[in-house]
PDB file of C-alpha atoms and ligand atoms in Angstrom:
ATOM      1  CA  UNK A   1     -51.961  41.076   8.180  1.00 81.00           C
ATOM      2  CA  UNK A   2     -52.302  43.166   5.121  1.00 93.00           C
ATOM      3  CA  UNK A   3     -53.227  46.433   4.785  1.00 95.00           C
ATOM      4  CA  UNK A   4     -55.528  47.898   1.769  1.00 96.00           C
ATOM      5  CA  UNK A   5     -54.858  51.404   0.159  1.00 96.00           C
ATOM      6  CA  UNK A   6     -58.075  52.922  -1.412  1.00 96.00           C
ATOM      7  CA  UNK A   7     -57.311  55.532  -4.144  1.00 96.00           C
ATOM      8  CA  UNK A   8     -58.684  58.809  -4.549  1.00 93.00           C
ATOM      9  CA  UNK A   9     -60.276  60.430  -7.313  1.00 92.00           C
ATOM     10  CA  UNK A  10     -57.446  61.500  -9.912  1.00 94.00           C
ATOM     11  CA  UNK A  11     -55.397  64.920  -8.836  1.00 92.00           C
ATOM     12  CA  UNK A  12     -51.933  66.501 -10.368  1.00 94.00           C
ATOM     13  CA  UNK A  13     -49.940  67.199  -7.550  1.00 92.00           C
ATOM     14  CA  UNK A  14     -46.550  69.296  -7.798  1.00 91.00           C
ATOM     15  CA  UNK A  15     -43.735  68.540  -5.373  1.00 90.00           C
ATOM     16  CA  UNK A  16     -44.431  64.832  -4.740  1.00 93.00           C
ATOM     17  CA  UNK A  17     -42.164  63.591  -2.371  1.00 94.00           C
ATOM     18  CA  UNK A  18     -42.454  60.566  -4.943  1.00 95.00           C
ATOM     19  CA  UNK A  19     -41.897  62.442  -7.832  1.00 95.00           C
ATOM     20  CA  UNK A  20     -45.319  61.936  -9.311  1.00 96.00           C
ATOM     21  CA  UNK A  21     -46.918  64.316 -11.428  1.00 94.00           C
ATOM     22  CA  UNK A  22     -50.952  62.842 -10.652  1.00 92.00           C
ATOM     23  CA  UNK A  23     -52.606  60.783  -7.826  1.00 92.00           C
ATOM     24  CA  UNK A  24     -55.729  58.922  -7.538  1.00 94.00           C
ATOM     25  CA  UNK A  25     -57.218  56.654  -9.824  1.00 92.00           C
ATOM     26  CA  UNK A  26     -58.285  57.435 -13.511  1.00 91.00           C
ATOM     27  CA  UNK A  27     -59.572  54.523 -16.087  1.00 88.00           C
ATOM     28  CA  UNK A  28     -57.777  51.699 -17.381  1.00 89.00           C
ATOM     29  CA  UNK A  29     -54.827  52.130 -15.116  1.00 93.00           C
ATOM     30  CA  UNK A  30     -52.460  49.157 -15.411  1.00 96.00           C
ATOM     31  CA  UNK A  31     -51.262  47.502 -12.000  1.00 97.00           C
ATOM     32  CA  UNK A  32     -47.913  49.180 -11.952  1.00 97.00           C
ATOM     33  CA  UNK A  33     -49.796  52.544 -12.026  1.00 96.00           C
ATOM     34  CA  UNK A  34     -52.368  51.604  -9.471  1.00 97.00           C
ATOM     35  CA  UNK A  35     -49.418  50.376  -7.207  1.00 97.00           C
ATOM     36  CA  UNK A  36     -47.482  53.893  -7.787  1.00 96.00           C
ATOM     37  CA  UNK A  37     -50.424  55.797  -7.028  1.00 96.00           C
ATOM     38  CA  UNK A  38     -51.592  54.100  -4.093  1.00 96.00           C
ATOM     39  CA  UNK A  39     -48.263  53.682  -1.990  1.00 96.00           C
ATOM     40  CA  UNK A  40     -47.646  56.503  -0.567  1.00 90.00           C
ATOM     41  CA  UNK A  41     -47.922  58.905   1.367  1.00 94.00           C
ATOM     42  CA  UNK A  42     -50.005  58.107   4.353  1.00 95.00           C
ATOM     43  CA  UNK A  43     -49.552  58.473   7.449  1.00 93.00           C
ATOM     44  CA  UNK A  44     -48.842  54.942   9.094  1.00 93.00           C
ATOM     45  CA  UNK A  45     -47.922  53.357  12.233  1.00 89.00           C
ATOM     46  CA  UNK A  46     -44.505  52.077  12.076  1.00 87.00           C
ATOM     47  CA  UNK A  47     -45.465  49.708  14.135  1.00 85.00           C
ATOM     48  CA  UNK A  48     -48.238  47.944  12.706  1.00 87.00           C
ATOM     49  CA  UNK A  49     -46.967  48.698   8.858  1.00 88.00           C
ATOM     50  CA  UNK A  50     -43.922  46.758   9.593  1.00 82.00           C
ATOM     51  CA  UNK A  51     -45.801  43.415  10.337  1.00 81.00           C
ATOM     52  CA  UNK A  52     -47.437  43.764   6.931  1.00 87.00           C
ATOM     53  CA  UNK A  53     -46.461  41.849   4.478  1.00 89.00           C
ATOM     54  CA  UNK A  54     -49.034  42.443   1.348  1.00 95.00           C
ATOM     55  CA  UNK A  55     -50.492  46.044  -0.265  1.00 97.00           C
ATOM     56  CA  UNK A  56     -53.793  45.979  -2.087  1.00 97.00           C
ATOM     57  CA  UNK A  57     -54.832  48.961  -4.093  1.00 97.00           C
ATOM     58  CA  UNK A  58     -58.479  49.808  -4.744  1.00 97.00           C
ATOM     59  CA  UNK A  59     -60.297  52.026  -6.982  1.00 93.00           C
ATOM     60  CA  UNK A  60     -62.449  55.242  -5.601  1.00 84.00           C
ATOM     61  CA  UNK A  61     -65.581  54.285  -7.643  1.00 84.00           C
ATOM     62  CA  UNK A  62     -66.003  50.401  -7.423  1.00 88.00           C
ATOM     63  CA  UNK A  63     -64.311  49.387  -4.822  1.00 90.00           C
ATOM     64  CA  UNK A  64     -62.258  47.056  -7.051  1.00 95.00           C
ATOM     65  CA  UNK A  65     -58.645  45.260  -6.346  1.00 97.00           C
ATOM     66  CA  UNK A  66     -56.482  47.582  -8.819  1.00 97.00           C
ATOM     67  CA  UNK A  67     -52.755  45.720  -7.414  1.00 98.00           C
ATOM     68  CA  UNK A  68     -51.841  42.995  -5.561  1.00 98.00           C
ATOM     69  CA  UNK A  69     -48.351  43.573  -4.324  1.00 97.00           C
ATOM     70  CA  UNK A  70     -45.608  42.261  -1.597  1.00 95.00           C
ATOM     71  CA  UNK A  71     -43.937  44.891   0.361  1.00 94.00           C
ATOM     72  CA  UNK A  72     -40.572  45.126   0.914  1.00 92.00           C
ATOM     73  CA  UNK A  73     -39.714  48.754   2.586  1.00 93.00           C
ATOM     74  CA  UNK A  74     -41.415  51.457   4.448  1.00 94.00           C
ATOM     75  CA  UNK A  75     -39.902  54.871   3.614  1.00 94.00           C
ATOM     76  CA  UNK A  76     -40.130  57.995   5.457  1.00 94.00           C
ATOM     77  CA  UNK A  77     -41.126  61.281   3.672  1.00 95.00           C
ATOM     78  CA  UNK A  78     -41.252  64.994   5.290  1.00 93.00           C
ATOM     79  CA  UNK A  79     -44.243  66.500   3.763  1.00 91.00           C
ATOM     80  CA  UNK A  80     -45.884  70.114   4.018  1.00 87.00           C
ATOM     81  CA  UNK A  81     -48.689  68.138   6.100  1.00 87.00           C
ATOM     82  CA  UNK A  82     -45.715  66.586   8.488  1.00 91.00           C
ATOM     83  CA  UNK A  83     -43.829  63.336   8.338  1.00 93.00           C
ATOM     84  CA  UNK A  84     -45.396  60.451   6.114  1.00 95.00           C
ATOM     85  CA  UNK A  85     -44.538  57.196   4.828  1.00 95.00           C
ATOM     86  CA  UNK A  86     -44.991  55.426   1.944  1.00 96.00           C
ATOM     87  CA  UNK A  87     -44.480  51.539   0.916  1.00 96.00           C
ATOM     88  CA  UNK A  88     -41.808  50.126  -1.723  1.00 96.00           C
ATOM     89  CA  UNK A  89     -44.061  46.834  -3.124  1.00 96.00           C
ATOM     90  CA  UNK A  90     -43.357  44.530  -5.754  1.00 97.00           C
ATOM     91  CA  UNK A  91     -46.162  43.629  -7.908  1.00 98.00           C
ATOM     92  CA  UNK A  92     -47.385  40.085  -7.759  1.00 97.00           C
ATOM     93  CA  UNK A  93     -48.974  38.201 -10.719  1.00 96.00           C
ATOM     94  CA  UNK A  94     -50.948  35.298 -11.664  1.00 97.00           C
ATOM     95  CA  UNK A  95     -50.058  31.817  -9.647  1.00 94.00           C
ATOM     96  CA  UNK A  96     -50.014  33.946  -6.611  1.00 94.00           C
ATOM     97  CA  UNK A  97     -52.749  32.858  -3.844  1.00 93.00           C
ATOM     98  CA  UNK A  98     -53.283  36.579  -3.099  1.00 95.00           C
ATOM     99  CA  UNK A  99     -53.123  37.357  -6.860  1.00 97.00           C
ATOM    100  CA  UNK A 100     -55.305  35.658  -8.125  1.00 96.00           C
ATOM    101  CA  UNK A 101     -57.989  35.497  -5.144  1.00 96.00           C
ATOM    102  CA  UNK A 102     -58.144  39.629  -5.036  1.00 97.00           C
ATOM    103  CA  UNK A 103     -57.192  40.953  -8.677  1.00 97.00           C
ATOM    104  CA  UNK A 104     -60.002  42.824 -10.032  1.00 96.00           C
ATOM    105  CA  UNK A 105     -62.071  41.684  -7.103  1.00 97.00           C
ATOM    106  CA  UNK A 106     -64.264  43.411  -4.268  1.00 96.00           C
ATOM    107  CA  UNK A 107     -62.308  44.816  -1.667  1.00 96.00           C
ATOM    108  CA  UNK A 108     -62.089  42.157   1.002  1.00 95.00           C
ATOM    109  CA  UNK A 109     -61.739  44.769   3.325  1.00 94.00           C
ATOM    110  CA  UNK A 110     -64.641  47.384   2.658  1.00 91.00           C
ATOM    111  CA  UNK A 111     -65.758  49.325   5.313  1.00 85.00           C
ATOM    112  CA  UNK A 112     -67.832  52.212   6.139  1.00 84.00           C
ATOM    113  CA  UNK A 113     -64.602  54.186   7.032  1.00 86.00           C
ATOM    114  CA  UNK A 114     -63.117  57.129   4.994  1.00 85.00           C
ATOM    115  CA  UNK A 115     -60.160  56.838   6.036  1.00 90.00           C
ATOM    116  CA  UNK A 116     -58.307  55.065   3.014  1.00 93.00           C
ATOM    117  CA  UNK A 117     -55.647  53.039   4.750  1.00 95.00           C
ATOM    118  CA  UNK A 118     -57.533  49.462   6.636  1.00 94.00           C
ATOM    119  CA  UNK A 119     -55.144  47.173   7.737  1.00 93.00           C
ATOM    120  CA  UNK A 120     -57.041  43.241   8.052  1.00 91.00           C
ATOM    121  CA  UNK A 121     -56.388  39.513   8.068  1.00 90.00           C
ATOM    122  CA  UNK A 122     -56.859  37.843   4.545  1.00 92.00           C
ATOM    123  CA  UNK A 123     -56.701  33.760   5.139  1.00 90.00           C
ATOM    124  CA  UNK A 124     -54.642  33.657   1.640  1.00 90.00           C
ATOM    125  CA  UNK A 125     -52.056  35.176   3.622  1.00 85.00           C
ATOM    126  CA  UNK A 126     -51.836  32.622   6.356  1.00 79.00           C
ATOM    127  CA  UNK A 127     -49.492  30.179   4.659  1.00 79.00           C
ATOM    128  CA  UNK A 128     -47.064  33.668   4.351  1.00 80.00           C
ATOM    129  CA  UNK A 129     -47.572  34.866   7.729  1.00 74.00           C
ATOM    130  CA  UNK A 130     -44.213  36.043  10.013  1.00 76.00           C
ATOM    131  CA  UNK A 131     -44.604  35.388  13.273  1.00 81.00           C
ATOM    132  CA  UNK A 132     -41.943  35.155  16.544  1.00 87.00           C
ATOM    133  CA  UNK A 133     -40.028  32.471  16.880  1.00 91.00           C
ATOM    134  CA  UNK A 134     -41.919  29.813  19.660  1.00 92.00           C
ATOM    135  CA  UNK A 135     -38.876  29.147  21.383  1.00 92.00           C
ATOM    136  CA  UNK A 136     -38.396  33.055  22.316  1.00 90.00           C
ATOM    137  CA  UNK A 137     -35.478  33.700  20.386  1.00 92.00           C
ATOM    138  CA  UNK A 138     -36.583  36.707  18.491  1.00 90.00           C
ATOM    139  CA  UNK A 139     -36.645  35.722  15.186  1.00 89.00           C
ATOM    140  CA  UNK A 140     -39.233  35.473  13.110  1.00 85.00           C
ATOM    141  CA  UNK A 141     -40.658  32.491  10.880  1.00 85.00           C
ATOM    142  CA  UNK A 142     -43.648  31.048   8.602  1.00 78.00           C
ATOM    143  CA  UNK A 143     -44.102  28.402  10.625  1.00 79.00           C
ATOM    144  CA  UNK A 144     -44.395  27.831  14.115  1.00 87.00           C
ATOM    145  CA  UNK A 145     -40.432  27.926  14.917  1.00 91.00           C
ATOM    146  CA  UNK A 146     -37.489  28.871  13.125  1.00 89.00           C
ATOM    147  CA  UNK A 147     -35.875  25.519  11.658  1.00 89.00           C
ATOM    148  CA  UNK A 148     -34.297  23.374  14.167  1.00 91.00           C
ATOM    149  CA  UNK A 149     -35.409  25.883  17.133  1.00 94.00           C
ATOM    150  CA  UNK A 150     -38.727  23.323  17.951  1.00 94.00           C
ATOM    151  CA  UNK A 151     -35.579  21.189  19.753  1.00 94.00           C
ATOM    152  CA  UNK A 152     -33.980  24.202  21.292  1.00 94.00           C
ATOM    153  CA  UNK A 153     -37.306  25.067  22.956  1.00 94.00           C
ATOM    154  CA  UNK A 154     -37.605  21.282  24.264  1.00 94.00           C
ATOM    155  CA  UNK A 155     -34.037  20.983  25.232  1.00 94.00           C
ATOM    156  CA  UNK A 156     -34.651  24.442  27.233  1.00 94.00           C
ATOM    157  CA  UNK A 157     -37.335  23.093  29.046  1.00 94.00           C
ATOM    158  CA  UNK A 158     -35.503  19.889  30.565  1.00 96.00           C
ATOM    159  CA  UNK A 159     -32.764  22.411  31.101  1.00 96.00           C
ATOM    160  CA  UNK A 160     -34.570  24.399  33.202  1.00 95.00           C
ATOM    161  CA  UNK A 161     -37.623  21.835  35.039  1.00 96.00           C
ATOM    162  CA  UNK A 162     -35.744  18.493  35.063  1.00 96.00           C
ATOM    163  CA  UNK A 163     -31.933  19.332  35.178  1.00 96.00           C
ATOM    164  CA  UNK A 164     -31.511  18.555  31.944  1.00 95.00           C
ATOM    165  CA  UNK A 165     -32.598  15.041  32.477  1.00 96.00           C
ATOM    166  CA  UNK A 166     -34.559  13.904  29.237  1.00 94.00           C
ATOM    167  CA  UNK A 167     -35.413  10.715  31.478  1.00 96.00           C
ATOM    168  CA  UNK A 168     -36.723  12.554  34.137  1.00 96.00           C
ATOM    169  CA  UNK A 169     -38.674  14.393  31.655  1.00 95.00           C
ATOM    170  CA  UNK A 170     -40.324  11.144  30.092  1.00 94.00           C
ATOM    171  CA  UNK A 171     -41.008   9.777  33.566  1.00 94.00           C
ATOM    172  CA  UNK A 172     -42.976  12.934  34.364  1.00 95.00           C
ATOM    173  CA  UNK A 173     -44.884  13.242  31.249  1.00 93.00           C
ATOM    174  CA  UNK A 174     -45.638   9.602  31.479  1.00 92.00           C
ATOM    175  CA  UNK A 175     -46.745  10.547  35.048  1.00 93.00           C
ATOM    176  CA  UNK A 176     -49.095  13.607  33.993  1.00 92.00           C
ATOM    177  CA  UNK A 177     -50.561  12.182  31.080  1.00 91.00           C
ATOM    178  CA  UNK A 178     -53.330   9.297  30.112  1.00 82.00           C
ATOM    179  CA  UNK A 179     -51.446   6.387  27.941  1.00 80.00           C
ATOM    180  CA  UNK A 180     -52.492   7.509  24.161  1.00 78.00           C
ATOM    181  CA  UNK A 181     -54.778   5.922  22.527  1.00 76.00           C
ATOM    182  CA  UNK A 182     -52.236   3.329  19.953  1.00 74.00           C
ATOM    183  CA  UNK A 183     -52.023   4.672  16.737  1.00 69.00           C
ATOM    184  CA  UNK A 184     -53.505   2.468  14.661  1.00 61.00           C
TER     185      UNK A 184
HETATM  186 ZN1   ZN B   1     -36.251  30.280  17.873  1.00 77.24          ZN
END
C-alpha cells in the first residue's frame, strides 16, 4: 500500500518536533519542501504505516502530487497534542513507475475525507510490493517467496503428507489430477 499526505494551508509553527519553522503548502514549493512539510507529524498506526512502502504529498488547493517519495523510517515524536509520528522518505525522480505516473498529477487517492492521511493500493506499486514469505518463514519478499524458499515449502509438504517420499508424492498427484493437456 501507500499512503498519501495532503498538506495544509501554509502556517509558522514554533517548537517543531522537526525543527521546521512553517507547515503547509505555499506556491512553487520544490519536492524536497513538499516532502519536509508533509511527513510528519500525524498520528499513524504503527501497524499499518509499517507495511507502507511509498509517501505522496498533495497540495491543499488542487489536489495535486507535490512528492513522490520511498520511505525508509517511521519516527516517534512526543508532541503537546500526545505522541505522533512522522516518516523519513527519500525523494524519487524521473524513471520511477510511481514518479512519473503521480508527479504533478491528481491525487489517486481523493476522497471526501478531511482527514489528511489515506492510506490505498496504487497498481504502480505492485511490482514493489513486500509481502510474507509463502512458505511461512516470516520473511518478507517482492515476489511470491523468498529466493530458494518455493523448494523449502515443497520439500515441507512431502515431509509432512508423504514421509518425505517425493515418489509417493508424484504417484498421488498423478492420482488426483487429470493428465495435462501436452504442451505444445
Ligand atoms: Zn520463506
Amino acid at each position: 500500500m501507500a499512503i498519501r499526505i495532503r498538506l495544509g494551508d501554509y502556517e509558522r509553527v514554533t517548537g517543531d518536533v522537526l525543527g521546521r519553522d512553517a507547515i503547509g503548502c505555499f506556491p512553487r514549493m520544490t519536492e524536497a519542501e513538499a516532502l519536509e512539510a508533509g511527513r510528519g507529524v500525524w498520528r499513524l498506526d504503527m501497524k499499518i504505516v509499517s507495511r507502507e512502502r511509498f509517501l505522496l504529498i498533495t497540495d491543499a488547493g488542487q489536489g495535486l502530487v507535490r512528492a513522490v517519495a520511498e520511505i525508509t523510517a517511521v519516527t516517534e515524536h512526543d508532541t503537546d497534542r500526545g505522541r505522533k509520528k512522522a516518516l523519513e522518505a527519500n525523494l524519487l525522480g524521473p524513471g520511477h513507475p510511481m514518479y512519473d505516473t503521480y508527479i504533478n498529477q491528481p491525487d489517486p487517492l481523493a476522497n471526501d475525507s478531511r482527514n489528511s492521511v489515506k492510506y490505498g493500493d496504487l497498481p504502480e506499486e505492485l511490482p514493489f510490493r513486500t509481502r510474507d514469505c509463502a512458505c511461512g518463514c516470516g520473511g518478507t519478499t517482492t515476489h511470491d517467496f523468498v529466493p530458494g524458499h518455493e523448494l523449502r515449502a515443497i520439500q515441507a509438504r512431502v515431509r509432512e503428507h508423504f514421509g518425505g517420499s517425493v515418489l509417493s508424492f508424484i504417484t498421488w498427484l498423478d492420482a488426483e489430477l487429470p493428465p495435462a493437456a501436452p504442451a505444445s
